[in-house]
């Protein structure tokens, strides 16, 4: 089951998202004004300069806000912040909204509205000029495609491989198999033998000899980690996830 939150539990996805977000948030962010002679100068006398370069809101620095927005966009396809304006209609704050707590819908052919809410209820219905939206890969102009869902096959195989390998190590790297005996077992005998085998198997009893009677035979039925190529599969999934996110494997 691949979702935004479960995908982050895959170390390669987490590393890819961090690499993208840190790359976008680390450089200094400045607002420039173009002069009449074609040159540029920093527009330090407008509120948007301090907003974007230092503190977009009272809780976050510019680095933290940009990293948060990029993480949201990298995982869910888009990120949104509400523009809080002052008396002169200049933007004073950018308040990020968590993924899953906003949506966009068409109200006419070329007009959209953004609806936002939180755990306390509805925040409001906003026009495009009242929100800042960071879009990822888009199929149309109104919305973005979910990056995790696009790569869900690669991420899901990585999750399944990790789960399978974790189960194998939890069992002490011991193979499962079939315990066969001569003759027919009654239900009680079958239940007793099954319970006895459980007490003799598992990682706590690794290395202990198993005494068989009634001409019993033990036939392994599971593959080893080498046979199932766990290492090769996990290495390939790192490359597949990095390919989906456009990140060099060396970065993760």
Short mmCIF file of N, CA and C in Angstrom, two decimals, residues 18-194:
data_model
loop_
_atom_site.label_atom_id
_atom_site.label_comp_id
_atom_site.label_asym_id
_atom_site.label_seq_id
_atom_site.Cartn_x
_atom_site.Cartn_y
_atom_site.Cartn_z
N UNK A 18 14.81 14.59 0.23
CA UNK A 18 15.70 15.49 0.97
C UNK A 18 16.70 16.15 0.04
N UNK A 19 17.24 15.41 -0.92
CA UNK A 19 18.21 15.97 -1.86
C UNK A 19 17.58 17.08 -2.70
N UNK A 20 16.35 16.85 -3.17
CA UNK A 20 15.66 17.86 -3.97
C UNK A 20 15.32 19.08 -3.11
N UNK A 21 14.76 18.82 -1.91
CA UNK A 21 14.32 19.92 -1.05
C UNK A 21 15.50 20.76 -0.56
N UNK A 22 16.57 20.11 -0.12
CA UNK A 22 17.74 20.86 0.35
C UNK A 22 18.38 21.64 -0.78
N UNK A 23 18.37 21.08 -1.99
CA UNK A 23 18.93 21.79 -3.13
C UNK A 23 18.15 23.05 -3.47
N UNK A 24 16.83 23.01 -3.26
CA UNK A 24 16.00 24.18 -3.55
C UNK A 24 16.04 25.20 -2.41
N UNK A 25 16.26 24.74 -1.19
CA UNK A 25 16.16 25.63 -0.03
C UNK A 25 17.49 26.25 0.36
N UNK A 26 18.61 25.63 0.00
CA UNK A 26 19.92 26.11 0.46
C UNK A 26 20.35 27.44 -0.15
N UNK A 27 20.22 27.67 -1.46
CA UNK A 27 20.69 28.95 -2.02
C UNK A 27 19.94 30.14 -1.43
N UNK A 28 20.64 31.27 -1.33
CA UNK A 28 19.98 32.49 -0.87
C UNK A 28 18.92 32.91 -1.89
N UNK A 29 17.81 33.44 -1.38
CA UNK A 29 16.71 33.87 -2.23
C UNK A 29 16.55 35.38 -2.11
N UNK A 30 16.68 36.08 -3.22
CA UNK A 30 16.59 37.54 -3.23
C UNK A 30 15.53 37.99 -4.24
N UNK A 31 14.97 39.16 -4.00
CA UNK A 31 14.04 39.79 -4.94
C UNK A 31 14.77 40.97 -5.59
N UNK A 32 14.77 41.01 -6.92
CA UNK A 32 15.49 42.04 -7.64
C UNK A 32 14.52 42.97 -8.38
N UNK A 33 14.97 44.21 -8.54
CA UNK A 33 14.23 45.20 -9.32
C UNK A 33 15.04 45.51 -10.57
N UNK A 34 14.36 45.47 -11.72
CA UNK A 34 15.04 45.79 -12.98
C UNK A 34 15.04 47.30 -13.18
N UNK A 35 16.20 47.84 -13.46
CA UNK A 35 16.36 49.29 -13.65
C UNK A 35 16.19 49.66 -15.12
N UNK A 36 16.10 50.94 -15.37
CA UNK A 36 15.84 51.41 -16.73
C UNK A 36 16.99 51.11 -17.68
N UNK A 37 18.20 50.98 -17.16
CA UNK A 37 19.35 50.68 -18.03
C UNK A 37 19.55 49.19 -18.25
N UNK A 38 18.62 48.38 -17.76
CA UNK A 38 18.70 46.94 -17.97
C UNK A 38 19.40 46.17 -16.88
N UNK A 39 20.02 46.86 -15.94
CA UNK A 39 20.67 46.18 -14.83
C UNK A 39 19.66 45.89 -13.72
N UNK A 40 20.12 45.14 -12.73
CA UNK A 40 19.24 44.78 -11.63
C UNK A 40 19.85 45.19 -10.30
N UNK A 41 18.98 45.44 -9.33
CA UNK A 41 19.42 45.72 -7.97
C UNK A 41 18.45 45.04 -7.01
N UNK A 42 18.94 44.72 -5.81
CA UNK A 42 18.10 44.10 -4.82
C UNK A 42 17.01 45.07 -4.35
N UNK A 43 15.77 44.57 -4.36
CA UNK A 43 14.63 45.40 -3.94
C UNK A 43 14.41 45.25 -2.45
N UNK A 44 15.36 45.74 -1.66
CA UNK A 44 15.33 45.53 -0.21
C UNK A 44 14.29 46.39 0.50
N UNK A 45 13.70 47.36 -0.21
CA UNK A 45 12.75 48.28 0.44
C UNK A 45 11.29 47.86 0.28
N UNK A 46 11.04 46.63 -0.17
CA UNK A 46 9.66 46.16 -0.27
C UNK A 46 9.47 45.00 0.70
N UNK A 47 8.28 44.81 1.25
CA UNK A 47 8.08 43.75 2.27
C UNK A 47 8.30 42.35 1.72
N UNK A 48 8.09 42.16 0.42
CA UNK A 48 8.27 40.82 -0.16
C UNK A 48 9.73 40.36 -0.10
N UNK A 49 10.67 41.32 -0.05
CA UNK A 49 12.07 40.93 0.01
C UNK A 49 12.37 40.20 1.31
N UNK A 50 12.00 40.81 2.42
CA UNK A 50 12.23 40.17 3.72
C UNK A 50 11.40 38.89 3.84
N UNK A 51 10.21 38.91 3.24
CA UNK A 51 9.32 37.76 3.30
C UNK A 51 9.97 36.52 2.70
N UNK A 52 10.55 36.67 1.52
CA UNK A 52 11.10 35.53 0.80
C UNK A 52 12.54 35.21 1.20
N UNK A 53 13.31 36.19 1.56
CA UNK A 53 14.73 35.96 1.84
C UNK A 53 14.99 35.60 3.29
N UNK A 54 14.06 35.98 4.22
CA UNK A 54 14.36 35.75 5.63
C UNK A 54 13.27 34.99 6.37
N UNK A 55 12.05 35.50 6.37
CA UNK A 55 11.02 34.90 7.23
C UNK A 55 9.65 35.01 6.56
N UNK A 56 9.19 33.95 5.89
CA UNK A 56 7.88 33.98 5.23
C UNK A 56 6.71 34.05 6.22
N UNK A 57 6.91 33.51 7.43
CA UNK A 57 5.87 33.58 8.46
C UNK A 57 6.57 33.58 9.83
N UNK A 58 5.80 33.69 10.88
CA UNK A 58 6.40 33.83 12.21
C UNK A 58 6.96 32.53 12.76
N UNK A 59 6.73 31.39 12.08
CA UNK A 59 7.22 30.10 12.57
C UNK A 59 8.43 29.60 11.82
N UNK A 60 8.63 30.03 10.59
CA UNK A 60 9.65 29.43 9.73
C UNK A 60 10.61 30.46 9.16
N UNK A 61 11.83 30.00 8.93
CA UNK A 61 12.78 30.79 8.15
C UNK A 61 12.53 30.54 6.66
N UNK A 62 13.23 31.29 5.82
CA UNK A 62 13.08 31.09 4.38
C UNK A 62 13.52 29.70 3.98
N UNK A 63 14.61 29.21 4.59
CA UNK A 63 15.10 27.86 4.29
C UNK A 63 14.06 26.82 4.67
N UNK A 64 13.47 26.93 5.85
CA UNK A 64 12.50 25.94 6.32
C UNK A 64 11.24 25.96 5.47
N UNK A 65 10.79 27.16 5.09
CA UNK A 65 9.57 27.25 4.28
C UNK A 65 9.79 26.68 2.89
N UNK A 66 10.89 27.00 2.26
CA UNK A 66 11.17 26.48 0.92
C UNK A 66 11.37 24.96 0.94
N UNK A 67 12.03 24.46 1.98
CA UNK A 67 12.22 23.01 2.07
C UNK A 67 10.89 22.30 2.28
N UNK A 68 10.02 22.86 3.13
CA UNK A 68 8.71 22.26 3.37
C UNK A 68 7.88 22.24 2.09
N UNK A 69 7.84 23.36 1.38
CA UNK A 69 7.05 23.43 0.15
C UNK A 69 7.58 22.45 -0.90
N UNK A 70 8.90 22.32 -0.99
CA UNK A 70 9.47 21.41 -1.99
C UNK A 70 9.19 19.96 -1.63
N UNK A 71 9.25 19.62 -0.34
CA UNK A 71 8.92 18.26 0.09
C UNK A 71 7.48 17.93 -0.26
N UNK A 72 6.56 18.85 0.02
CA UNK A 72 5.15 18.63 -0.32
C UNK A 72 4.99 18.40 -1.82
N UNK A 73 5.66 19.24 -2.63
CA UNK A 73 5.52 19.11 -4.08
C UNK A 73 6.16 17.83 -4.59
N UNK A 74 7.30 17.44 -4.01
CA UNK A 74 7.99 16.23 -4.48
C UNK A 74 7.21 14.97 -4.15
N UNK A 75 6.45 14.99 -3.06
CA UNK A 75 5.70 13.80 -2.66
C UNK A 75 4.29 13.76 -3.23
N UNK A 76 3.60 14.88 -3.19
CA UNK A 76 2.18 14.89 -3.58
C UNK A 76 1.93 15.55 -4.93
N UNK A 77 2.94 16.18 -5.51
CA UNK A 77 2.76 16.81 -6.81
C UNK A 77 2.63 18.31 -6.75
N UNK A 78 2.17 18.87 -5.63
CA UNK A 78 1.99 20.32 -5.53
C UNK A 78 2.02 20.74 -4.07
N UNK A 79 2.39 21.99 -3.84
CA UNK A 79 2.40 22.58 -2.50
C UNK A 79 1.69 23.92 -2.56
N UNK A 80 1.08 24.32 -1.46
CA UNK A 80 0.30 25.56 -1.45
C UNK A 80 0.54 26.33 -0.15
N UNK A 81 0.68 27.64 -0.30
CA UNK A 81 0.73 28.55 0.85
C UNK A 81 -0.27 29.68 0.61
N UNK A 82 -0.94 30.09 1.69
CA UNK A 82 -1.91 31.18 1.61
C UNK A 82 -1.19 32.51 1.78
N UNK A 83 -1.51 33.48 0.93
CA UNK A 83 -0.94 34.81 1.05
C UNK A 83 -1.77 35.64 2.04
N UNK A 84 -1.13 36.10 3.07
CA UNK A 84 -1.78 36.98 4.04
C UNK A 84 -1.36 38.41 3.70
N UNK A 85 -2.32 39.28 3.39
CA UNK A 85 -2.02 40.63 2.93
C UNK A 85 -2.26 41.65 4.04
N UNK A 86 -1.51 42.76 3.94
CA UNK A 86 -1.70 43.86 4.86
C UNK A 86 -2.74 44.84 4.37
N UNK A 87 -2.82 45.99 5.04
CA UNK A 87 -3.81 47.00 4.67
C UNK A 87 -3.59 47.54 3.26
N UNK A 88 -2.33 47.56 2.82
CA UNK A 88 -2.03 48.07 1.48
C UNK A 88 -2.02 46.98 0.42
N UNK A 89 -2.53 45.79 0.77
CA UNK A 89 -2.63 44.65 -0.13
C UNK A 89 -1.28 44.03 -0.46
N UNK A 90 -0.22 44.44 0.21
CA UNK A 90 1.07 43.79 0.02
C UNK A 90 1.10 42.51 0.85
N UNK A 91 1.79 41.50 0.33
CA UNK A 91 1.85 40.21 1.01
C UNK A 91 2.72 40.34 2.26
N UNK A 92 2.16 39.95 3.40
CA UNK A 92 2.87 40.05 4.68
C UNK A 92 3.33 38.68 5.20
N UNK A 93 2.61 37.62 4.85
CA UNK A 93 2.96 36.28 5.32
C UNK A 93 2.57 35.25 4.27
N UNK A 94 3.26 34.12 4.31
CA UNK A 94 2.93 32.96 3.50
C UNK A 94 2.72 31.79 4.45
N UNK A 95 1.48 31.33 4.56
CA UNK A 95 1.11 30.27 5.50
C UNK A 95 0.95 28.97 4.73
N UNK A 96 1.85 27.98 4.93
CA UNK A 96 1.72 26.71 4.20
C UNK A 96 0.53 25.89 4.70
N UNK A 97 -0.08 25.16 3.77
CA UNK A 97 -1.21 24.29 4.07
C UNK A 97 -0.76 22.85 3.83
N UNK A 98 -1.11 21.98 4.77
CA UNK A 98 -0.68 20.59 4.67
C UNK A 98 -1.32 19.90 3.45
N UNK A 99 -0.60 18.97 2.81
CA UNK A 99 -1.20 18.20 1.72
C UNK A 99 -2.43 17.43 2.21
N UNK A 100 -3.42 17.34 1.35
CA UNK A 100 -4.66 16.68 1.72
C UNK A 100 -5.65 17.60 2.39
N UNK A 101 -5.24 18.86 2.66
CA UNK A 101 -6.14 19.82 3.29
C UNK A 101 -6.40 21.02 2.39
N UNK A 102 -6.22 20.82 1.10
CA UNK A 102 -6.61 21.84 0.13
C UNK A 102 -6.88 21.15 -1.21
N UNK A 103 -7.72 21.78 -2.00
CA UNK A 103 -7.98 21.26 -3.34
C UNK A 103 -8.24 22.43 -4.27
N UNK A 104 -8.21 22.14 -5.55
CA UNK A 104 -8.43 23.16 -6.58
C UNK A 104 -9.54 22.65 -7.48
N UNK A 105 -10.43 23.55 -7.86
CA UNK A 105 -11.54 23.16 -8.73
C UNK A 105 -11.85 24.29 -9.70
N UNK A 106 -12.39 23.93 -10.85
CA UNK A 106 -12.78 24.92 -11.85
C UNK A 106 -14.16 25.47 -11.52
N UNK A 107 -14.31 26.77 -11.60
CA UNK A 107 -15.62 27.41 -11.44
C UNK A 107 -16.15 27.93 -12.77
N UNK A 108 -15.28 28.02 -13.76
CA UNK A 108 -15.66 28.33 -15.14
C UNK A 108 -14.56 27.77 -16.04
N UNK A 109 -14.62 28.06 -17.31
CA UNK A 109 -13.69 27.43 -18.24
C UNK A 109 -12.23 27.76 -17.90
N UNK A 110 -11.95 29.02 -17.55
CA UNK A 110 -10.58 29.43 -17.28
C UNK A 110 -10.42 30.08 -15.91
N UNK A 111 -11.25 29.69 -14.98
CA UNK A 111 -11.20 30.27 -13.64
C UNK A 111 -11.23 29.15 -12.61
N UNK A 112 -10.35 29.24 -11.63
CA UNK A 112 -10.26 28.21 -10.60
C UNK A 112 -10.34 28.85 -9.23
N UNK A 113 -10.66 28.02 -8.24
CA UNK A 113 -10.68 28.44 -6.84
C UNK A 113 -9.96 27.38 -6.00
N UNK A 114 -9.27 27.84 -4.99
CA UNK A 114 -8.54 26.96 -4.07
C UNK A 114 -9.26 26.97 -2.72
N UNK A 115 -9.65 25.78 -2.26
CA UNK A 115 -10.34 25.63 -0.99
C UNK A 115 -9.39 25.01 0.02
N UNK A 116 -9.26 25.63 1.19
CA UNK A 116 -8.31 25.18 2.21
C UNK A 116 -9.04 24.98 3.54
N UNK A 117 -8.58 23.97 4.29
CA UNK A 117 -9.16 23.70 5.61
C UNK A 117 -8.08 23.10 6.49
N UNK A 118 -8.35 23.01 7.79
CA UNK A 118 -7.44 22.36 8.73
C UNK A 118 -8.25 21.59 9.75
N UNK A 119 -7.59 21.16 10.85
CA UNK A 119 -8.29 20.35 11.85
C UNK A 119 -9.37 21.14 12.59
N UNK A 120 -9.36 22.46 12.47
CA UNK A 120 -10.36 23.28 13.15
C UNK A 120 -11.54 23.66 12.25
N UNK A 121 -11.45 23.32 10.97
CA UNK A 121 -12.54 23.62 10.05
C UNK A 121 -12.06 24.31 8.79
N UNK A 122 -13.00 24.93 8.09
CA UNK A 122 -12.71 25.58 6.82
C UNK A 122 -11.91 26.86 7.04
N UNK A 123 -10.84 27.04 6.25
CA UNK A 123 -10.06 28.28 6.30
C UNK A 123 -10.64 29.30 5.34
N UNK A 124 -10.95 28.87 4.13
CA UNK A 124 -11.52 29.80 3.18
C UNK A 124 -11.43 29.30 1.75
N UNK A 125 -12.03 30.07 0.87
CA UNK A 125 -12.03 29.81 -0.56
C UNK A 125 -11.24 30.94 -1.21
N UNK A 126 -10.17 30.62 -1.94
CA UNK A 126 -9.23 31.63 -2.38
C UNK A 126 -9.11 31.66 -3.90
N UNK A 127 -8.90 32.87 -4.42
CA UNK A 127 -8.62 33.05 -5.84
C UNK A 127 -7.14 32.75 -6.08
N UNK A 128 -6.74 32.50 -7.33
CA UNK A 128 -5.34 32.17 -7.62
C UNK A 128 -4.35 33.22 -7.15
N UNK A 129 -4.74 34.50 -7.17
CA UNK A 129 -3.81 35.55 -6.75
C UNK A 129 -3.61 35.60 -5.24
N UNK A 130 -4.41 34.85 -4.50
CA UNK A 130 -4.32 34.85 -3.04
C UNK A 130 -3.59 33.63 -2.47
N UNK A 131 -3.04 32.80 -3.34
CA UNK A 131 -2.27 31.64 -2.89
C UNK A 131 -0.99 31.55 -3.71
N UNK A 132 0.01 30.93 -3.12
CA UNK A 132 1.25 30.60 -3.83
C UNK A 132 1.28 29.09 -4.00
N UNK A 133 1.32 28.63 -5.25
CA UNK A 133 1.28 27.20 -5.55
C UNK A 133 2.58 26.80 -6.23
N UNK A 134 3.21 25.75 -5.69
CA UNK A 134 4.41 25.17 -6.30
C UNK A 134 4.02 23.85 -6.92
N UNK A 135 3.99 23.79 -8.24
CA UNK A 135 3.55 22.60 -8.95
C UNK A 135 4.72 21.72 -9.36
N UNK A 136 4.47 20.41 -9.35
CA UNK A 136 5.44 19.45 -9.88
C UNK A 136 5.10 19.15 -11.33
N UNK A 137 5.15 17.86 -11.69
CA UNK A 137 4.83 17.46 -13.05
C UNK A 137 3.33 17.62 -13.28
N UNK A 138 2.96 18.33 -14.35
CA UNK A 138 1.56 18.62 -14.63
C UNK A 138 1.09 17.92 -15.90
N UNK A 139 -0.15 17.43 -15.83
CA UNK A 139 -0.82 16.88 -17.01
C UNK A 139 -1.73 17.92 -17.63
N UNK A 140 -2.30 18.80 -16.79
CA UNK A 140 -3.07 19.93 -17.29
C UNK A 140 -2.69 21.16 -16.46
N UNK A 141 -3.25 22.30 -16.79
CA UNK A 141 -2.84 23.55 -16.15
C UNK A 141 -3.45 23.75 -14.77
N UNK A 142 -4.42 22.94 -14.42
CA UNK A 142 -5.11 23.16 -13.15
C UNK A 142 -4.48 22.39 -12.00
N UNK A 143 -3.89 21.25 -12.27
CA UNK A 143 -3.37 20.43 -11.18
C UNK A 143 -2.11 19.68 -11.57
N UNK A 144 -1.51 19.03 -10.58
CA UNK A 144 -0.27 18.28 -10.79
C UNK A 144 -0.52 16.79 -10.55
N UNK A 145 0.36 15.98 -11.10
CA UNK A 145 0.28 14.54 -10.90
C UNK A 145 1.05 14.16 -9.64
N UNK A 146 0.50 13.20 -8.90
CA UNK A 146 1.11 12.75 -7.66
C UNK A 146 2.38 11.96 -7.98
N UNK A 147 3.52 12.46 -7.52
CA UNK A 147 4.80 11.84 -7.85
C UNK A 147 4.91 10.44 -7.26
N UNK A 148 4.40 10.24 -6.05
CA UNK A 148 4.48 8.93 -5.41
C UNK A 148 3.63 7.92 -6.17
N UNK A 149 2.45 8.33 -6.62
CA UNK A 149 1.60 7.41 -7.36
C UNK A 149 2.18 7.06 -8.72
N UNK A 150 2.90 8.00 -9.33
CA UNK A 150 3.53 7.72 -10.61
C UNK A 150 4.63 6.67 -10.46
N UNK A 151 5.30 6.67 -9.32
CA UNK A 151 6.40 5.73 -9.08
C UNK A 151 6.01 4.62 -8.12
N UNK A 152 4.70 4.36 -7.99
CA UNK A 152 4.25 3.43 -6.96
C UNK A 152 4.74 2.00 -7.20
N UNK A 153 4.93 1.60 -8.45
CA UNK A 153 5.40 0.23 -8.71
C UNK A 153 6.83 0.05 -8.19
N UNK A 154 7.69 1.01 -8.48
CA UNK A 154 9.08 0.93 -8.01
C UNK A 154 9.14 1.03 -6.50
N UNK A 155 8.39 1.95 -5.92
CA UNK A 155 8.40 2.11 -4.46
C UNK A 155 7.78 0.89 -3.79
N UNK A 156 6.69 0.37 -4.36
CA UNK A 156 6.03 -0.80 -3.77
C UNK A 156 6.92 -2.03 -3.78
N UNK A 157 7.69 -2.24 -4.86
CA UNK A 157 8.59 -3.39 -4.92
C UNK A 157 9.71 -3.24 -3.89
N UNK A 158 10.19 -2.00 -3.71
CA UNK A 158 11.22 -1.76 -2.68
C UNK A 158 10.67 -2.06 -1.29
N UNK A 159 9.43 -1.68 -1.02
CA UNK A 159 8.81 -1.96 0.28
C UNK A 159 8.62 -3.45 0.47
N UNK A 160 8.17 -4.15 -0.57
CA UNK A 160 7.95 -5.60 -0.47
C UNK A 160 9.27 -6.34 -0.26
N UNK A 161 10.33 -5.88 -0.93
CA UNK A 161 11.63 -6.52 -0.78
C UNK A 161 12.17 -6.34 0.62
N UNK A 162 12.03 -5.13 1.16
CA UNK A 162 12.49 -4.88 2.53
C UNK A 162 11.70 -5.71 3.54
N UNK A 163 10.39 -5.80 3.33
CA UNK A 163 9.56 -6.60 4.25
C UNK A 163 9.93 -8.06 4.19
N UNK A 164 10.16 -8.57 2.98
CA UNK A 164 10.54 -9.97 2.83
C UNK A 164 11.88 -10.26 3.49
N UNK A 165 12.84 -9.38 3.29
CA UNK A 165 14.15 -9.59 3.89
C UNK A 165 14.10 -9.45 5.41
N UNK A 166 13.27 -8.50 5.90
CA UNK A 166 13.13 -8.36 7.35
C UNK A 166 12.52 -9.61 7.97
N UNK A 167 11.54 -10.22 7.28
CA UNK A 167 10.94 -11.46 7.80
C UNK A 167 11.95 -12.59 7.83
N UNK A 168 12.80 -12.64 6.82
CA UNK A 168 13.81 -13.70 6.78
C UNK A 168 14.81 -13.54 7.93
N UNK A 169 15.23 -12.30 8.21
CA UNK A 169 16.16 -12.09 9.32
C UNK A 169 15.47 -12.30 10.66
N UNK A 170 14.18 -11.97 10.75
CA UNK A 170 13.45 -12.21 12.01
C UNK A 170 13.36 -13.69 12.32
N UNK A 171 13.42 -14.50 11.28
CA UNK A 171 13.38 -15.96 11.46
C UNK A 171 14.78 -16.56 11.61
N UNK A 172 15.75 -15.70 11.87
CA UNK A 172 17.11 -16.20 12.05
C UNK A 172 17.73 -16.73 10.78
N UNK A 173 17.28 -16.27 9.61
CA UNK A 173 17.79 -16.73 8.31
C UNK A 173 17.57 -18.23 8.12
N UNK A 174 16.57 -18.80 8.82
CA UNK A 174 16.30 -20.23 8.70
C UNK A 174 15.20 -20.45 7.68
N UNK A 175 15.40 -21.48 6.87
CA UNK A 175 14.44 -21.79 5.82
C UNK A 175 13.20 -22.47 6.40
N UNK A 176 12.08 -22.24 5.74
CA UNK A 176 10.88 -22.99 6.05
C UNK A 176 10.91 -24.30 5.26
N UNK A 177 10.00 -25.20 5.62
CA UNK A 177 10.02 -26.47 4.91
C UNK A 177 8.85 -27.36 5.29
N UNK A 178 8.92 -28.60 4.85
CA UNK A 178 7.87 -29.58 5.10
C UNK A 178 8.42 -30.72 5.94
N UNK A 179 7.70 -31.06 7.01
CA UNK A 179 8.06 -32.18 7.89
C UNK A 179 7.11 -33.33 7.54
N UNK A 180 7.65 -34.36 6.92
CA UNK A 180 6.82 -35.48 6.46
C UNK A 180 7.15 -36.74 7.26
N UNK A 181 6.11 -37.50 7.59
CA UNK A 181 6.26 -38.75 8.34
C UNK A 181 5.49 -39.86 7.63
N UNK A 182 5.85 -41.08 7.97
CA UNK A 182 5.12 -42.22 7.42
C UNK A 182 3.78 -42.38 8.14
N UNK A 183 2.79 -42.82 7.42
CA UNK A 183 1.49 -43.06 8.02
C UNK A 183 0.61 -41.82 8.03
N UNK A 184 -0.58 -42.00 8.54
CA UNK A 184 -1.56 -40.93 8.59
C UNK A 184 -1.66 -40.38 10.01
N UNK A 185 -1.68 -39.05 10.11
CA UNK A 185 -1.80 -38.39 11.41
C UNK A 185 -3.24 -37.99 11.67
N UNK A 186 -3.70 -38.20 12.88
CA UNK A 186 -5.02 -37.68 13.26
C UNK A 186 -4.93 -36.18 13.48
N UNK A 187 -6.08 -35.54 13.66
CA UNK A 187 -6.07 -34.08 13.86
C UNK A 187 -5.29 -33.72 15.13
N UNK A 188 -5.49 -34.47 16.19
CA UNK A 188 -4.78 -34.17 17.44
C UNK A 188 -3.28 -34.36 17.25
N UNK A 189 -2.87 -35.45 16.57
CA UNK A 189 -1.46 -35.67 16.33
C UNK A 189 -0.85 -34.56 15.46
N UNK A 190 -1.62 -34.14 14.48
CA UNK A 190 -1.15 -33.07 13.59
C UNK A 190 -0.96 -31.78 14.37
N UNK A 191 -1.94 -31.42 15.22
CA UNK A 191 -1.84 -30.20 16.02
C UNK A 191 -0.67 -30.28 17.00
N UNK A 192 -0.47 -31.45 17.62
CA UNK A 192 0.64 -31.61 18.56
C UNK A 192 1.98 -31.50 17.86
N UNK A 193 2.09 -32.09 16.67
CA UNK A 193 3.35 -32.05 15.94
C UNK A 193 3.65 -30.61 15.46
N UNK A 194 2.62 -29.90 15.02
CA UNK A 194 2.80 -28.52 14.60
C UNK A 194 3.28 -27.65 15.75
#
